[in-house]
Short mmCIF file of C-alpha atoms in Angstrom, two decimals:
data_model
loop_
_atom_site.label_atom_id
_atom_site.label_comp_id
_atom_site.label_asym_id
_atom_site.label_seq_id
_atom_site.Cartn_x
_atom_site.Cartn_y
_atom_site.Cartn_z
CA UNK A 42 -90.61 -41.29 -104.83
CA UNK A 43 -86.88 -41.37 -103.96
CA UNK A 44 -84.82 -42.38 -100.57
CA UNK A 45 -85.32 -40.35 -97.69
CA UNK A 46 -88.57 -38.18 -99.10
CA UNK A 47 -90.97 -37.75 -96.33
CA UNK A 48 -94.12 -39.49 -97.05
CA UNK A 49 -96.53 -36.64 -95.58
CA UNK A 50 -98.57 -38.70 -94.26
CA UNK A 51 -99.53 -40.70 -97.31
CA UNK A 52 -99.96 -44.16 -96.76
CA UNK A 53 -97.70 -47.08 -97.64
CA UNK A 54 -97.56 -48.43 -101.05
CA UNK A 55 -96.50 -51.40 -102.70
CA UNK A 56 -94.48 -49.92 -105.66
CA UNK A 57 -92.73 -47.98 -103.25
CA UNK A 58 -91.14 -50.92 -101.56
CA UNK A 59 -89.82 -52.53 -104.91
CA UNK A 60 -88.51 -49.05 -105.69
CA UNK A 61 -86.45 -49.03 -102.67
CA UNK A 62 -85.29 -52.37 -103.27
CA UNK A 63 -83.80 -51.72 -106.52
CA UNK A 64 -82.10 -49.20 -105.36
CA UNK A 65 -80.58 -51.09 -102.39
CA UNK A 66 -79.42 -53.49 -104.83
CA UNK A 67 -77.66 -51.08 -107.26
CA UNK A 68 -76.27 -49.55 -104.63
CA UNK A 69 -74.56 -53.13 -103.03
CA UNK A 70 -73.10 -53.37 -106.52
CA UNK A 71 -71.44 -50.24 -106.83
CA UNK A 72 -69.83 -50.62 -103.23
CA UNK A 73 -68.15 -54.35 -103.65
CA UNK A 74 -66.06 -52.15 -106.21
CA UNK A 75 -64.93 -49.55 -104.17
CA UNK A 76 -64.27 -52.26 -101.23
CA UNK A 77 -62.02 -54.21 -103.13
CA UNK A 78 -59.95 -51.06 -103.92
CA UNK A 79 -60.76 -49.88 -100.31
CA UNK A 80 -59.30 -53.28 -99.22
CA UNK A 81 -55.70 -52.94 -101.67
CA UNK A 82 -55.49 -49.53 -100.28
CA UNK A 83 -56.02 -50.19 -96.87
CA UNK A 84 -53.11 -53.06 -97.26
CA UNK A 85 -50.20 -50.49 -98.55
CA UNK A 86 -51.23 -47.81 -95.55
CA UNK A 87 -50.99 -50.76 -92.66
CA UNK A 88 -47.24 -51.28 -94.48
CA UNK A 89 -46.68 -47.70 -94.75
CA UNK A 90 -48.37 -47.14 -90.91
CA UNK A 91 -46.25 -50.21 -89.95
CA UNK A 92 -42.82 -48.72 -90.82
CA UNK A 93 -43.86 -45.36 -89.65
CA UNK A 94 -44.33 -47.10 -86.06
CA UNK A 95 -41.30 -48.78 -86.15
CA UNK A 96 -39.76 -45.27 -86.89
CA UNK A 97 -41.53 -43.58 -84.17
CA UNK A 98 -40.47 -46.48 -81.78
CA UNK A 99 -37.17 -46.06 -82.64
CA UNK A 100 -36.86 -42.77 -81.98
CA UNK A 101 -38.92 -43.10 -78.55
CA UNK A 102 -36.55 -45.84 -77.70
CA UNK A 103 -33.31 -43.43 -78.53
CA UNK A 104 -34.76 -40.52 -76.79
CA UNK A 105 -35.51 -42.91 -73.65
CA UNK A 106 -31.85 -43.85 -73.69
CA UNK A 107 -30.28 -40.73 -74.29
CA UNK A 108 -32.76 -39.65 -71.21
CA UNK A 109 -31.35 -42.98 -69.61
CA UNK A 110 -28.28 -41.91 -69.89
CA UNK A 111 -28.36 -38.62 -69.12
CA UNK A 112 -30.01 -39.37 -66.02
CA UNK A 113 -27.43 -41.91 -65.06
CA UNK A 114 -24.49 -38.81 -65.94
CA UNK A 115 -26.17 -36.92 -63.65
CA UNK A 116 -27.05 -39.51 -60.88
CA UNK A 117 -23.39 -40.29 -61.22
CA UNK A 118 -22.62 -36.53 -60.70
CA UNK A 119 -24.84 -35.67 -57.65
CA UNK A 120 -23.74 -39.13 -56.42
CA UNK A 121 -19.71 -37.58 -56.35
CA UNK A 122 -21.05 -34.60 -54.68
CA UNK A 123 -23.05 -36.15 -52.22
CA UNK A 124 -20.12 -38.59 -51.21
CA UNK A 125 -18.02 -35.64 -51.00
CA UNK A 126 -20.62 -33.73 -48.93
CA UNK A 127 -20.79 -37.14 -46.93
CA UNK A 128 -17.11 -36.99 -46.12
CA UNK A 129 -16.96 -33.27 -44.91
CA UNK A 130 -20.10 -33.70 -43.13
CA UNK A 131 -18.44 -36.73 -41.26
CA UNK A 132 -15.48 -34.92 -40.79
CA UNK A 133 -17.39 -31.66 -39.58
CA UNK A 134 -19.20 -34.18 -37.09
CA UNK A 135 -15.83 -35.19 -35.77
CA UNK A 136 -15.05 -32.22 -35.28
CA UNK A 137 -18.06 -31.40 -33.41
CA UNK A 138 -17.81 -34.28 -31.24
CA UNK A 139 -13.98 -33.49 -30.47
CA UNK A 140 -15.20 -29.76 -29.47
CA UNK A 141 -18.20 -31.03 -27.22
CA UNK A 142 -16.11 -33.81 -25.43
CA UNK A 143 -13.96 -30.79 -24.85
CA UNK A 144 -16.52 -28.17 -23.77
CA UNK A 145 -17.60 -31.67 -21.49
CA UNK A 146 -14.41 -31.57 -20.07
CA UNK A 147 -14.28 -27.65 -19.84
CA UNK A 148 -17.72 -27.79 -18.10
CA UNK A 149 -16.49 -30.18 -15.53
CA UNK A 150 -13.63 -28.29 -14.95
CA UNK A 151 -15.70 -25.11 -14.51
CA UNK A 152 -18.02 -26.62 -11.88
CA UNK A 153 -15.29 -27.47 -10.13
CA UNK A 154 -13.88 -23.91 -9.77
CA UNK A 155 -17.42 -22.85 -9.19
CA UNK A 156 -17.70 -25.62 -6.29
CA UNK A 157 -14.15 -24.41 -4.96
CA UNK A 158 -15.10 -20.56 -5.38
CA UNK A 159 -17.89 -21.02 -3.31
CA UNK A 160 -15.97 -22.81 -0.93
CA UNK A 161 -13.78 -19.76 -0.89
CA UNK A 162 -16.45 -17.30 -0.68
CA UNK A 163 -17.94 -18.83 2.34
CA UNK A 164 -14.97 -19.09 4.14
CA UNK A 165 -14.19 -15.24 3.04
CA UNK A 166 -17.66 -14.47 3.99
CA UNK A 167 -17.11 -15.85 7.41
CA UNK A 168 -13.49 -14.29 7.98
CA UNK A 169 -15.07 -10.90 6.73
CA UNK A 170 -18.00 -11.49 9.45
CA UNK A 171 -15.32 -12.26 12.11
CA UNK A 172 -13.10 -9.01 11.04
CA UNK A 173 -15.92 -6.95 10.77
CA UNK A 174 -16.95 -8.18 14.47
CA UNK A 175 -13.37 -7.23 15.48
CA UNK A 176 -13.13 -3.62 13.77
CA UNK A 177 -16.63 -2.88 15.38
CA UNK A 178 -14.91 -4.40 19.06
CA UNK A 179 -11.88 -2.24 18.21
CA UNK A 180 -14.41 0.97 17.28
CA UNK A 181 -15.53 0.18 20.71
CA UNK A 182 -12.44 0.67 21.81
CA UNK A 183 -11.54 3.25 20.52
CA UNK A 184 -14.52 5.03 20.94
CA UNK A 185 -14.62 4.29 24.85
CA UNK A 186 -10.05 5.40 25.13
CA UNK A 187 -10.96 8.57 22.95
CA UNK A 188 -13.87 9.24 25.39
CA UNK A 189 -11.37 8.72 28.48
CA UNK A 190 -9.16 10.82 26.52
CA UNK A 191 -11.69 13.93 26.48
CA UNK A 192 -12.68 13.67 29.69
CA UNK A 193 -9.25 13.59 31.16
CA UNK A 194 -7.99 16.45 28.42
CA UNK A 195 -10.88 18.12 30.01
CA UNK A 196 -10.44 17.82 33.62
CA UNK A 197 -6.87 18.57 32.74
CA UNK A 198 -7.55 22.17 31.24
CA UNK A 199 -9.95 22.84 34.37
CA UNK A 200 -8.98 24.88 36.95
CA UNK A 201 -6.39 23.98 39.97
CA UNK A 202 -9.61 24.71 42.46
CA UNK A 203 -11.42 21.84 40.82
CA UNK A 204 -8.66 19.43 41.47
CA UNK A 205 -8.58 19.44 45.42
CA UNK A 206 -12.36 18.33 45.31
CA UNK A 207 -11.11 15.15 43.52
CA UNK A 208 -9.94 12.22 45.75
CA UNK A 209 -8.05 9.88 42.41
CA UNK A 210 -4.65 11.62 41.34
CA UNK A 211 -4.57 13.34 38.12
CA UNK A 212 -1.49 13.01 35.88
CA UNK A 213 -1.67 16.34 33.87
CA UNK A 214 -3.41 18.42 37.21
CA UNK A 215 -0.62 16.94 39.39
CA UNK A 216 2.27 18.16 36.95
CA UNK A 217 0.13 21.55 36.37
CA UNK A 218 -0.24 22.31 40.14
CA UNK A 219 3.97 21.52 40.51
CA UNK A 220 4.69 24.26 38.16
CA UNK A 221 2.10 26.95 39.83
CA UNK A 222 4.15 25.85 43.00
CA UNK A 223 7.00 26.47 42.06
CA UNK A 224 5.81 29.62 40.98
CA UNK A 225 4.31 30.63 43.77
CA UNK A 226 7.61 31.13 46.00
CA UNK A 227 9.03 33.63 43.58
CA UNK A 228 5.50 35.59 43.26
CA UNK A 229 5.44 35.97 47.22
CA UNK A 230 8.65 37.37 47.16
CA UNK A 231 10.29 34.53 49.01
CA UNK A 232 14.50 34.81 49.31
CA UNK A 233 15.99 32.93 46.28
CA UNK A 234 18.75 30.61 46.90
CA UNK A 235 21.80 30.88 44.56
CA UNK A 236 24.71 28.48 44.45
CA UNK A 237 28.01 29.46 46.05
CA UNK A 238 31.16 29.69 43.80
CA UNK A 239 33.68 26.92 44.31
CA UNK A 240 36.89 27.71 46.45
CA UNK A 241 37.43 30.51 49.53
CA UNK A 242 35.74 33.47 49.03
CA UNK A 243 38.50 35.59 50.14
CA UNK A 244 40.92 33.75 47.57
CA UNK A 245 39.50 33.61 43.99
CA UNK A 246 42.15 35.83 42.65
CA UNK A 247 45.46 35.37 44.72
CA UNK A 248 47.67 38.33 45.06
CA UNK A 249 49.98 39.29 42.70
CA UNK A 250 53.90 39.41 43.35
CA UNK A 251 55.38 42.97 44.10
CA UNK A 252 57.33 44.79 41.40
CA UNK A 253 59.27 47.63 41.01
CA UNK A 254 56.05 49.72 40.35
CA UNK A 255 54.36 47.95 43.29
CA UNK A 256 54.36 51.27 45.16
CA UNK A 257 52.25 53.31 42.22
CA UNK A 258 49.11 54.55 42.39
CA UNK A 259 47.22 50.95 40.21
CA UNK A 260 48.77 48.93 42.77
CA UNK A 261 45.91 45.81 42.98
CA UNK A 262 47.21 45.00 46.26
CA UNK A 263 46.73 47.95 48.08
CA UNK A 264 42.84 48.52 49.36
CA UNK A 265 41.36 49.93 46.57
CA UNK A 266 39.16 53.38 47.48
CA UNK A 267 35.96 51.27 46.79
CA UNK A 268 36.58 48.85 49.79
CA UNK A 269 36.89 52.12 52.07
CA UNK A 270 33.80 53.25 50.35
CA UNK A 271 30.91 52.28 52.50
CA UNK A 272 28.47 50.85 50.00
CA UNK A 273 24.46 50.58 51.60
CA UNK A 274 24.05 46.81 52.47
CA UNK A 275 20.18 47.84 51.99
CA UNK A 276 20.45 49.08 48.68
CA UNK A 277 19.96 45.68 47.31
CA UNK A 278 17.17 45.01 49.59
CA UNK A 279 14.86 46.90 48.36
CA UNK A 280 14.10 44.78 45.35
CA UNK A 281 11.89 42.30 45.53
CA UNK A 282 12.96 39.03 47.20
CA UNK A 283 16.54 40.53 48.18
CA UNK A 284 17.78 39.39 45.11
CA UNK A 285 20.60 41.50 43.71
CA UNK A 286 22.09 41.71 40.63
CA UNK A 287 25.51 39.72 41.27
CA UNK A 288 23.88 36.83 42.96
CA UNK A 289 23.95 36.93 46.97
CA UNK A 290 27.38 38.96 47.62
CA UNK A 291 25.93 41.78 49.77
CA UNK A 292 28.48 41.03 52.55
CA UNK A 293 31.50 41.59 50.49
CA UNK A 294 30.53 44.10 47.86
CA UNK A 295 34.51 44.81 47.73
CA UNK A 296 35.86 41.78 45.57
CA UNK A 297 33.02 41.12 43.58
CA UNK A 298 33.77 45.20 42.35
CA UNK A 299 37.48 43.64 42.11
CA UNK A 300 36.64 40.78 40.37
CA UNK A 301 35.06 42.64 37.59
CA UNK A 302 37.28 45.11 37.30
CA UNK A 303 40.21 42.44 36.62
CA UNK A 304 38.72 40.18 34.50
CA UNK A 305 35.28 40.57 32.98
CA UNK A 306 35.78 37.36 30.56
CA UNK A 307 36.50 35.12 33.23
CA UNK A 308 34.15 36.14 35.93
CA UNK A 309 32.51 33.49 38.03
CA UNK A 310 28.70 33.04 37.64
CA UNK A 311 26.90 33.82 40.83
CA UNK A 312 23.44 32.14 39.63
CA UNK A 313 21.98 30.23 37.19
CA UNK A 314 19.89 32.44 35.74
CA UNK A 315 21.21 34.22 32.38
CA UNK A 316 22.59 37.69 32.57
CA UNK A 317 20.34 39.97 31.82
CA UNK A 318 23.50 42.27 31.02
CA UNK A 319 26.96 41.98 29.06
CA UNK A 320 29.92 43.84 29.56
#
């Protein structure tokens, strides 16, 4: 029976043991052999495992500083550009702080118009309340004088009739009532009063000095035919108011004819009132 047979069950026996035995010993034999080359092979692949390491170490240790120093390129680096960044940032915040003390200072200075606009709007406020308390005074006013106005424009245009009933004097019914007055004289056929001509009557035009042709039949000086004429003294009463057309020279129709006659440019004016005719 050999190593590692099953024994089915079959009990133990002694020549089986001593079998195994044997076997154990050939086999301790054979393997102090192969140790002792195990053993002088074992000692050149720790020397070749030994320099191997050292390589590998080597290599580590170069790739570490390379890394090392790669790192400390780029630390470097990022250190240059951080200082940098440091500097503008600083300089940035200077110029931030320089802009808020000024918007400070602006700020201050705006409260201060803002105080001294308010100031100024209340004190507009309260001149606009006081104007607008005069205008509406003055609408007053002139509301009440333009109401005056219309009544006396009104009691102005009313008839004369109305105005004895009144007890106060009127300006405009006063100065109305003078002019129908006035009128009235000339509408009831009352005499009218002309102005007299300077100088004698008789002697406006004095008489001229005889010539030799003193004696003809144009002599001025003789009574003209229309002073023997006996012109109707009534004729010129028949108009209205006795008013005749030469002014009031009824009495000596005679050298008011003359007068004409003689000189028409430079007859005297009998009345103020314009001639109604030209010769």
């Amino acid at each position: 029976m050999r190593v590692g047979e099953s024994w089915k069950g079959e009990l133990f026996l002694p020549h089986v043991a001593t079998f195994c035995c044997e076997k154990a010993q050939r086999m301790r034999a054979r393997s102090l052999a192969v140790t002792e080359r195990v053993q002088f092979v074992i000692k050149c692949s720790l020397r070749v495992m030994k320099s191997a390491h050292k390589s590998v170490m080597f290599y580590i240790g170069q790739r570490e500083l390379e890394m090392q120093f790669k790192m400390n390129r780029i630390q470097a680096q990022y250190r240059q550009k951080f200082e940098a960044m440091q500097e503008k940032f600083g300089e940035k915040m200077e110029q931030l702080h320089a802009a808020y003390q000024k918007m400070a200072k602006r700020c201050q200075m705006m409260e201060q118009e803002i105080e001294s606009l308010s100031k100024d709007k209340q004190e507009l406020q309260e001149k606009f309340s006081e104007k607008s308390r005069q205008k509406r005074k003055l609408d007053e006013m002139y509301d009440q004088l333009r109401s005056e106005y219309e009544s006396v424009k009104r009691s102005a245009i009313q008839p004369s009739t109305n105005f004895f009933s009144r007890n106060e004097p009127d300006i405009f019914s006063n100065q109305a009532n003078i002019m129908m007055d006035n009128r009235e004289p000339v509408r009831k056929d009352w005499p009218v009063l002309t102005p007299e001509t300077p100088g004698p009557k008789e002697d406006i035009w004095p008489a001229r000095q005889n010539s030799s042709n003193s004696g003809g039949p144009f002599d001025i000086t003789l009574e003209s035919p229309a002073k023997q004429a006996s012109i109707p003294v009534d004729a010129g009463d028949r108009r209205a108011g006795g008013h005749t057309m030469f002014g009031n020279r009824a009495s000596n129709p005679s050298m008011t004819l003359r007068n004409m006659i003689i000189s028409p440019i430079k007859r005297p004016q009998f009345s103020r009132r314009p001639q109604m005719f030209t010769f």
